[in-house]
Amino acid sequence: MRLSENDKKYLEKMGHTEKDFDQIREAAARTVYSMNGERITARQAVKLLGRKQFLSGISRSAFHWNCSRETDDGGTVELDSSRLFR
């Protein structure tokens, strides 16, 4: 996953440093995304959550194994980055 300059600025506002970006990018590629028990792609997760909510989720999951974020319509997207820690 490519992080745009706006993505990086947003992540920095969240407290991340440039040193974190590689792990966040790797997590985005290796994470298992799902909604309602069904696997989805990273692209679908971004579409469902919006870019900022997705970045919030993947940055959390990249350092804490997993997390979930709610969609605007009340659904839940789960991000499982545990493969990153094996």
PDB file of N, CA and C in Angstrom:
ATOM      1  N   MET A   1       0.845  -1.183   0.000  1.00  0.00           N
ATOM      2  CA  MET A   1       0.000   0.000   0.000  1.00  0.00           C
ATOM      3  C   MET A   1       0.881   1.233   0.000  1.00  0.00           C
ATOM      4  N   ARG A   2       0.557   2.131  -0.832  1.00  0.00           N
ATOM      5  CA  ARG A   2       1.299   3.382  -0.901  1.00  0.00           C
ATOM      6  C   ARG A   2       0.636   4.397   0.027  1.00  0.00           C
ATOM      7  N   LEU A   3       1.450   5.069   0.810  1.00  0.00           N
ATOM      8  CA  LEU A   3       0.944   6.130   1.682  1.00  0.00           C
ATOM      9  C   LEU A   3       1.188   7.472   1.001  1.00  0.00           C
ATOM     10  N   SER A   4       0.141   8.218   0.784  1.00  0.00           N
ATOM     11  CA  SER A   4       0.283   9.554   0.185  1.00  0.00           C
ATOM     12  C   SER A   4       0.839  10.508   1.236  1.00  0.00           C
ATOM     13  N   GLU A   5       1.211  11.673   0.792  1.00  0.00           N
ATOM     14  CA  GLU A   5       1.697  12.692   1.734  1.00  0.00           C
ATOM     15  C   GLU A   5       0.592  13.057   2.731  1.00  0.00           C
ATOM     16  N   ASN A   6      -0.648  13.113   2.270  1.00  0.00           N
ATOM     17  CA  ASN A   6      -1.770  13.402   3.176  1.00  0.00           C
ATOM     18  C   ASN A   6      -1.943  12.280   4.197  1.00  0.00           C
ATOM     19  N   ASP A   7      -1.768  11.017   3.754  1.00  0.00           N
ATOM     20  CA  ASP A   7      -1.840   9.879   4.679  1.00  0.00           C
ATOM     21  C   ASP A   7      -0.782  10.024   5.768  1.00  0.00           C
ATOM     22  N   LYS A   8       0.430  10.346   5.347  1.00  0.00           N
ATOM     23  CA  LYS A   8       1.535  10.479   6.302  1.00  0.00           C
ATOM     24  C   LYS A   8       1.273  11.601   7.303  1.00  0.00           C
ATOM     25  N   LYS A   9       0.762  12.712   6.811  1.00  0.00           N
ATOM     26  CA  LYS A   9       0.442  13.832   7.703  1.00  0.00           C
ATOM     27  C   LYS A   9      -0.630  13.422   8.712  1.00  0.00           C
ATOM     28  N   TYR A  10      -1.632  12.699   8.238  1.00  0.00           N
ATOM     29  CA  TYR A  10      -2.694  12.236   9.131  1.00  0.00           C
ATOM     30  C   TYR A  10      -2.142  11.275  10.183  1.00  0.00           C
ATOM     31  N   LEU A  11      -1.302  10.347   9.761  1.00  0.00           N
ATOM     32  CA  LEU A  11      -0.697   9.398  10.696  1.00  0.00           C
ATOM     33  C   LEU A  11       0.189  10.115  11.706  1.00  0.00           C
ATOM     34  N   GLU A  12       0.908  11.128  11.270  1.00  0.00           N
ATOM     35  CA  GLU A  12       1.739  11.909  12.191  1.00  0.00           C
ATOM     36  C   GLU A  12       0.873  12.644  13.213  1.00  0.00           C
ATOM     37  N   LYS A  13      -0.280  13.160  12.785  1.00  0.00           N
ATOM     38  CA  LYS A  13      -1.204  13.812  13.720  1.00  0.00           C
ATOM     39  C   LYS A  13      -1.707  12.822  14.769  1.00  0.00           C
ATOM     40  N   MET A  14      -1.774  11.535  14.371  1.00  0.00           N
ATOM     41  CA  MET A  14      -2.212  10.495  15.292  1.00  0.00           C
ATOM     42  C   MET A  14      -1.093  10.066  16.242  1.00  0.00           C
ATOM     43  N   GLY A  15       0.120  10.578  16.025  1.00  0.00           N
ATOM     44  CA  GLY A  15       1.226  10.256  16.917  1.00  0.00           C
ATOM     45  C   GLY A  15       2.272   9.327  16.329  1.00  0.00           C
ATOM     46  N   HIS A  16       2.104   8.925  15.081  1.00  0.00           N
ATOM     47  CA  HIS A  16       3.091   8.050  14.444  1.00  0.00           C
ATOM     48  C   HIS A  16       4.256   8.874  13.922  1.00  0.00           C
ATOM     49  N   THR A  17       5.396   8.217  13.828  1.00  0.00           N
ATOM     50  CA  THR A  17       6.572   8.849  13.246  1.00  0.00           C
ATOM     51  C   THR A  17       6.877   8.187  11.907  1.00  0.00           C
ATOM     52  N   GLU A  18       7.778   8.771  11.166  1.00  0.00           N
ATOM     53  CA  GLU A  18       8.161   8.216   9.872  1.00  0.00           C
ATOM     54  C   GLU A  18       8.687   6.789  10.015  1.00  0.00           C
ATOM     55  N   LYS A  19       9.280   6.467  11.149  1.00  0.00           N
ATOM     56  CA  LYS A  19       9.795   5.116  11.384  1.00  0.00           C
ATOM     57  C   LYS A  19       8.660   4.087  11.412  1.00  0.00           C
ATOM     58  N   ASP A  20       7.444   4.502  11.698  1.00  0.00           N
ATOM     59  CA  ASP A  20       6.297   3.595  11.763  1.00  0.00           C
ATOM     60  C   ASP A  20       5.725   3.257  10.386  1.00  0.00           C
ATOM     61  N   PHE A  21       6.001   4.075   9.388  1.00  0.00           N
ATOM     62  CA  PHE A  21       5.338   3.933   8.096  1.00  0.00           C
ATOM     63  C   PHE A  21       5.602   2.585   7.426  1.00  0.00           C
ATOM     64  N   ASP A  22       6.825   2.066   7.525  1.00  0.00           N
ATOM     65  CA  ASP A  22       7.126   0.775   6.900  1.00  0.00           C
ATOM     66  C   ASP A  22       6.276  -0.339   7.503  1.00  0.00           C
ATOM     67  N   GLN A  23       6.136  -0.331   8.826  1.00  0.00           N
ATOM     68  CA  GLN A  23       5.334  -1.376   9.468  1.00  0.00           C
ATOM     69  C   GLN A  23       3.864  -1.234   9.101  1.00  0.00           C
ATOM     70  N   ILE A  24       3.379  -0.027   8.997  1.00  0.00           N
ATOM     71  CA  ILE A  24       1.988   0.203   8.606  1.00  0.00           C
ATOM     72  C   ILE A  24       1.767  -0.277   7.167  1.00  0.00           C
ATOM     73  N   ARG A  25       2.704   0.019   6.275  1.00  0.00           N
ATOM     74  CA  ARG A  25       2.588  -0.446   4.885  1.00  0.00           C
ATOM     75  C   ARG A  25       2.608  -1.975   4.825  1.00  0.00           C
ATOM     76  N   GLU A  26       3.523  -2.592   5.579  1.00  0.00           N
ATOM     77  CA  GLU A  26       3.596  -4.050   5.582  1.00  0.00           C
ATOM     78  C   GLU A  26       2.321  -4.657   6.151  1.00  0.00           C
ATOM     79  N   ALA A  27       1.812  -4.061   7.212  1.00  0.00           N
ATOM     80  CA  ALA A  27       0.569  -4.560   7.811  1.00  0.00           C
ATOM     81  C   ALA A  27      -0.580  -4.475   6.816  1.00  0.00           C
ATOM     82  N   ALA A  28      -0.658  -3.382   6.076  1.00  0.00           N
ATOM     83  CA  ALA A  28      -1.746  -3.226   5.103  1.00  0.00           C
ATOM     84  C   ALA A  28      -1.724  -4.350   4.074  1.00  0.00           C
ATOM     85  N   ALA A  29      -0.532  -4.802   3.718  1.00  0.00           N
ATOM     86  CA  ALA A  29      -0.403  -5.867   2.720  1.00  0.00           C
ATOM     87  C   ALA A  29      -0.682  -7.250   3.297  1.00  0.00           C
ATOM     88  N   ARG A  30      -0.389  -7.463   4.576  1.00  0.00           N
ATOM     89  CA  ARG A  30      -0.494  -8.797   5.171  1.00  0.00           C
ATOM     90  C   ARG A  30      -1.734  -9.005   6.032  1.00  0.00           C
ATOM     91  N   THR A  31      -2.475  -7.966   6.273  1.00  0.00           N
ATOM     92  CA  THR A  31      -3.656  -8.038   7.134  1.00  0.00           C
ATOM     93  C   THR A  31      -4.785  -8.796   6.452  1.00  0.00           C
ATOM     94  N   VAL A  32      -5.526  -9.532   7.257  1.00  0.00           N
ATOM     95  CA  VAL A  32      -6.753 -10.187   6.786  1.00  0.00           C
ATOM     96  C   VAL A  32      -7.906  -9.267   7.182  1.00  0.00           C
ATOM     97  N   TYR A  33      -8.647  -8.836   6.187  1.00  0.00           N
ATOM     98  CA  TYR A  33      -9.783  -7.933   6.384  1.00  0.00           C
ATOM     99  C   TYR A  33     -11.064  -8.740   6.269  1.00  0.00           C
ATOM    100  N   SER A  34     -12.024  -8.430   7.131  1.00  0.00           N
ATOM    101  CA  SER A  34     -13.306  -9.130   7.033  1.00  0.00           C
ATOM    102  C   SER A  34     -14.444  -8.231   7.506  1.00  0.00           C
ATOM    103  N   MET A  35     -15.629  -8.594   7.034  1.00  0.00           N
ATOM    104  CA  MET A  35     -16.850  -7.913   7.456  1.00  0.00           C
ATOM    105  C   MET A  35     -17.933  -8.980   7.532  1.00  0.00           C
ATOM    106  N   ASN A  36     -18.599  -9.030   8.660  1.00  0.00           N
ATOM    107  CA  ASN A  36     -19.658 -10.028   8.887  1.00  0.00           C
ATOM    108  C   ASN A  36     -19.152 -11.453   8.651  1.00  0.00           C
ATOM    109  N   GLY A  37     -17.908 -11.711   9.039  1.00  0.00           N
ATOM    110  CA  GLY A  37     -17.340 -13.043   8.908  1.00  0.00           C
ATOM    111  C   GLY A  37     -16.857 -13.404   7.512  1.00  0.00           C
ATOM    112  N   GLU A  38     -17.015 -12.487   6.560  1.00  0.00           N
ATOM    113  CA  GLU A  38     -16.590 -12.723   5.178  1.00  0.00           C
ATOM    114  C   GLU A  38     -15.332 -11.909   4.887  1.00  0.00           C
ATOM    115  N   ARG A  39     -14.355 -12.558   4.251  1.00  0.00           N
ATOM    116  CA  ARG A  39     -13.135 -11.833   3.892  1.00  0.00           C
ATOM    117  C   ARG A  39     -13.421 -10.788   2.824  1.00  0.00           C
ATOM    118  N   ILE A  40     -12.755  -9.661   2.958  1.00  0.00           N
ATOM    119  CA  ILE A  40     -12.829  -8.598   1.967  1.00  0.00           C
ATOM    120  C   ILE A  40     -11.400  -8.156   1.667  1.00  0.00           C
ATOM    121  N   THR A  41     -11.235  -7.357   0.640  1.00  0.00           N
ATOM    122  CA  THR A  41      -9.914  -6.854   0.278  1.00  0.00           C
ATOM    123  C   THR A  41      -9.623  -5.549   1.023  1.00  0.00           C
ATOM    124  N   ALA A  42      -8.362  -5.164   1.009  1.00  0.00           N
ATOM    125  CA  ALA A  42      -7.978  -3.875   1.600  1.00  0.00           C
ATOM    126  C   ALA A  42      -8.701  -2.745   0.884  1.00  0.00           C
ATOM    127  N   ARG A  43      -8.808  -2.850  -0.423  1.00  0.00           N
ATOM    128  CA  ARG A  43      -9.489  -1.813  -1.203  1.00  0.00           C
ATOM    129  C   ARG A  43     -10.954  -1.692  -0.782  1.00  0.00           C
ATOM    130  N   GLN A  44     -11.599  -2.829  -0.549  1.00  0.00           N
ATOM    131  CA  GLN A  44     -12.991  -2.805  -0.087  1.00  0.00           C
ATOM    132  C   GLN A  44     -13.078  -2.192   1.311  1.00  0.00           C
ATOM    133  N   ALA A  45     -12.112  -2.501   2.162  1.00  0.00           N
ATOM    134  CA  ALA A  45     -12.100  -1.930   3.511  1.00  0.00           C
ATOM    135  C   ALA A  45     -11.985  -0.412   3.455  1.00  0.00           C
ATOM    136  N   VAL A  46     -11.122   0.096   2.577  1.00  0.00           N
ATOM    137  CA  VAL A  46     -10.979   1.545   2.420  1.00  0.00           C
ATOM    138  C   VAL A  46     -12.300   2.151   1.946  1.00  0.00           C
ATOM    139  N   LYS A  47     -12.932   1.493   0.995  1.00  0.00           N
ATOM    140  CA  LYS A  47     -14.201   2.006   0.460  1.00  0.00           C
ATOM    141  C   LYS A  47     -15.287   2.023   1.533  1.00  0.00           C
ATOM    142  N   LEU A  48     -15.346   0.980   2.342  1.00  0.00           N
ATOM    143  CA  LEU A  48     -16.367   0.889   3.388  1.00  0.00           C
ATOM    144  C   LEU A  48     -16.127   1.879   4.528  1.00  0.00           C
ATOM    145  N   LEU A  49     -14.871   2.077   4.881  1.00  0.00           N
ATOM    146  CA  LEU A  49     -14.540   2.892   6.050  1.00  0.00           C
ATOM    147  C   LEU A  49     -14.222   4.344   5.725  1.00  0.00           C
ATOM    148  N   GLY A  50     -13.740   4.589   4.533  1.00  0.00           N
ATOM    149  CA  GLY A  50     -13.179   5.892   4.212  1.00  0.00           C
ATOM    150  C   GLY A  50     -11.697   5.853   4.561  1.00  0.00           C
ATOM    151  N   ARG A  51     -10.932   6.706   3.905  1.00  0.00           N
ATOM    152  CA  ARG A  51      -9.468   6.637   4.034  1.00  0.00           C
ATOM    153  C   ARG A  51      -8.986   6.887   5.469  1.00  0.00           C
ATOM    154  N   LYS A  52      -9.490   7.904   6.128  1.00  0.00           N
ATOM    155  CA  LYS A  52      -9.007   8.232   7.478  1.00  0.00           C
ATOM    156  C   LYS A  52      -9.348   7.134   8.481  1.00  0.00           C
ATOM    157  N   GLN A  53     -10.550   6.625   8.428  1.00  0.00           N
ATOM    158  CA  GLN A  53     -10.949   5.555   9.348  1.00  0.00           C
ATOM    159  C   GLN A  53     -10.129   4.289   9.072  1.00  0.00           C
ATOM    160  N   PHE A  54      -9.857   4.010   7.794  1.00  0.00           N
ATOM    161  CA  PHE A  54      -9.013   2.874   7.439  1.00  0.00           C
ATOM    162  C   PHE A  54      -7.608   3.060   8.009  1.00  0.00           C
ATOM    163  N   LEU A  55      -7.022   4.245   7.827  1.00  0.00           N
ATOM    164  CA  LEU A  55      -5.679   4.510   8.352  1.00  0.00           C
ATOM    165  C   LEU A  55      -5.642   4.386   9.867  1.00  0.00           C
ATOM    166  N   SER A  56      -6.683   4.843  10.519  1.00  0.00           N
ATOM    167  CA  SER A  56      -6.778   4.696  11.968  1.00  0.00           C
ATOM    168  C   SER A  56      -6.753   3.218  12.353  1.00  0.00           C
ATOM    169  N   GLY A  57      -7.496   2.408  11.622  1.00  0.00           N
ATOM    170  CA  GLY A  57      -7.573   0.984  11.917  1.00  0.00           C
ATOM    171  C   GLY A  57      -6.297   0.236  11.600  1.00  0.00           C
ATOM    172  N   ILE A  58      -5.721   0.482  10.416  1.00  0.00           N
ATOM    173  CA  ILE A  58      -4.527  -0.275  10.031  1.00  0.00           C
ATOM    174  C   ILE A  58      -3.331   0.139  10.883  1.00  0.00           C
ATOM    175  N   SER A  59      -3.273   1.398  11.291  1.00  0.00           N
ATOM    176  CA  SER A  59      -2.157   1.811  12.148  1.00  0.00           C
ATOM    177  C   SER A  59      -2.283   1.191  13.539  1.00  0.00           C
ATOM    178  N   ARG A  60      -3.488   1.032  14.023  1.00  0.00           N
ATOM    179  CA  ARG A  60      -3.702   0.350  15.311  1.00  0.00           C
ATOM    180  C   ARG A  60      -3.364  -1.137  15.188  1.00  0.00           C
ATOM    181  N   SER A  61      -3.884  -1.771  14.177  1.00  0.00           N
ATOM    182  CA  SER A  61      -3.675  -3.202  13.976  1.00  0.00           C
ATOM    183  C   SER A  61      -2.197  -3.532  13.727  1.00  0.00           C
ATOM    184  N   ALA A  62      -1.486  -2.639  13.069  1.00  0.00           N
ATOM    185  CA  ALA A  62      -0.072  -2.861  12.746  1.00  0.00           C
ATOM    186  C   ALA A  62       0.793  -3.014  13.988  1.00  0.00           C
ATOM    187  N   PHE A  63       0.356  -2.462  15.101  1.00  0.00           N
ATOM    188  CA  PHE A  63       1.149  -2.512  16.327  1.00  0.00           C
ATOM    189  C   PHE A  63       0.468  -3.266  17.460  1.00  0.00           C
ATOM    190  N   HIS A  64      -0.798  -3.667  17.263  1.00  0.00           N
ATOM    191  CA  HIS A  64      -1.553  -4.337  18.322  1.00  0.00           C
ATOM    192  C   HIS A  64      -2.269  -5.597  17.843  1.00  0.00           C
ATOM    193  N   TRP A  65      -1.802  -6.195  16.781  1.00  0.00           N
ATOM    194  CA  TRP A  65      -2.311  -7.454  16.226  1.00  0.00           C
ATOM    195  C   TRP A  65      -3.618  -7.339  15.472  1.00  0.00           C
ATOM    196  N   ASN A  66      -4.620  -6.655  16.045  1.00  0.00           N
ATOM    197  CA  ASN A  66      -5.908  -6.573  15.375  1.00  0.00           C
ATOM    198  C   ASN A  66      -6.703  -5.389  15.892  1.00  0.00           C
ATOM    199  N   CYS A  67      -7.766  -5.090  15.204  1.00  0.00           N
ATOM    200  CA  CYS A  67      -8.713  -4.068  15.658  1.00  0.00           C
ATOM    201  C   CYS A  67      -9.945  -4.138  14.762  1.00  0.00           C
ATOM    202  N   SER A  68     -10.923  -3.335  15.072  1.00  0.00           N
ATOM    203  CA  SER A  68     -12.103  -3.234  14.213  1.00  0.00           C
ATOM    204  C   SER A  68     -12.516  -1.771  14.143  1.00  0.00           C
ATOM    205  N   ARG A  69     -13.178  -1.436  13.072  1.00  0.00           N
ATOM    206  CA  ARG A  69     -13.693  -0.088  12.872  1.00  0.00           C
ATOM    207  C   ARG A  69     -15.107  -0.197  12.318  1.00  0.00           C
ATOM    208  N   GLU A  70     -15.952   0.735  12.728  1.00  0.00           N
ATOM    209  CA  GLU A  70     -17.340   0.742  12.271  1.00  0.00           C
ATOM    210  C   GLU A  70     -17.503   1.557  10.995  1.00  0.00           C
ATOM    211  N   THR A  71     -18.372   1.055  10.124  1.00  0.00           N
ATOM    212  CA  THR A  71     -18.727   1.784   8.919  1.00  0.00           C
ATOM    213  C   THR A  71     -19.813   2.806   9.258  1.00  0.00           C
ATOM    214  N   ASP A  72     -20.079   3.703   8.343  1.00  0.00           N
ATOM    215  CA  ASP A  72     -21.112   4.723   8.568  1.00  0.00           C
ATOM    216  C   ASP A  72     -22.496   4.123   8.773  1.00  0.00           C
ATOM    217  N   ASP A  73     -22.736   2.953   8.186  1.00  0.00           N
ATOM    218  CA  ASP A  73     -24.057   2.340   8.319  1.00  0.00           C
ATOM    219  C   ASP A  73     -24.132   1.325   9.461  1.00  0.00           C
ATOM    220  N   GLY A  74     -23.136   1.317  10.339  1.00  0.00           N
ATOM    221  CA  GLY A  74     -23.184   0.465  11.519  1.00  0.00           C
ATOM    222  C   GLY A  74     -22.563  -0.903  11.365  1.00  0.00           C
ATOM    223  N   GLY A  75     -22.003  -1.203  10.204  1.00  0.00           N
ATOM    224  CA  GLY A  75     -21.294  -2.465  10.021  1.00  0.00           C
ATOM    225  C   GLY A  75     -19.926  -2.409  10.696  1.00  0.00           C
ATOM    226  N   THR A  76     -19.270  -3.535  10.793  1.00  0.00           N
ATOM    227  CA  THR A  76     -17.955  -3.593  11.414  1.00  0.00           C
ATOM    228  C   THR A  76     -16.958  -4.260  10.482  1.00  0.00           C
ATOM    229  N   VAL A  77     -15.851  -3.577  10.240  1.00  0.00           N
ATOM    230  CA  VAL A  77     -14.748  -4.137   9.465  1.00  0.00           C
ATOM    231  C   VAL A  77     -13.677  -4.550  10.471  1.00  0.00           C
ATOM    232  N   GLU A  78     -13.264  -5.807  10.396  1.00  0.00           N
ATOM    233  CA  GLU A  78     -12.224  -6.324  11.282  1.00  0.00           C
ATOM    234  C   GLU A  78     -10.907  -6.396  10.527  1.00  0.00           C
ATOM    235  N   LEU A  79      -9.834  -5.998  11.214  1.00  0.00           N
ATOM    236  CA  LEU A  79      -8.493  -6.020  10.644  1.00  0.00           C
ATOM    237  C   LEU A  79      -7.636  -6.917  11.526  1.00  0.00           C
ATOM    238  N   ASP A  80      -7.139  -8.001  10.971  1.00  0.00           N
ATOM    239  CA  ASP A  80      -6.327  -8.957  11.718  1.00  0.00           C
ATOM    240  C   ASP A  80      -4.921  -8.969  11.138  1.00  0.00           C
ATOM    241  N   SER A  81      -3.989  -8.345  11.837  1.00  0.00           N
ATOM    242  CA  SER A  81      -2.595  -8.254  11.394  1.00  0.00           C
ATOM    243  C   SER A  81      -1.701  -9.224  12.133  1.00  0.00           C
ATOM    244  N   SER A  82      -2.264 -10.249  12.739  1.00  0.00           N
ATOM    245  CA  SER A  82      -1.460 -11.158  13.562  1.00  0.00           C
ATOM    246  C   SER A  82      -0.374 -11.869  12.770  1.00  0.00           C
ATOM    247  N   ARG A  83      -0.552 -12.053  11.456  1.00  0.00           N
ATOM    248  CA  ARG A  83       0.489 -12.692  10.645  1.00  0.00           C
ATOM    249  C   ARG A  83       1.790 -11.903  10.658  1.00  0.00           C
ATOM    250  N   LEU A  84       1.687 -10.624  10.917  1.00  0.00           N
ATOM    251  CA  LEU A  84       2.859  -9.763  10.981  1.00  0.00           C
ATOM    252  C   LEU A  84       3.762 -10.114  12.152  1.00  0.00           C
ATOM    253  N   PHE A  85       3.220 -10.746  13.163  1.00  0.00           N
ATOM    254  CA  PHE A  85       3.949 -11.011  14.403  1.00  0.00           C
ATOM    255  C   PHE A  85       4.401 -12.459  14.538  1.00  0.00           C
ATOM    256  N   ARG A  86       4.219 -13.267  13.537  1.00  0.00           N
ATOM    257  CA  ARG A  86       4.625 -14.681  13.587  1.00  0.00           C
ATOM    258  C   ARG A  86       6.071 -14.847  13.259  1.00  0.00           C
TER     259      ARG A  86
END
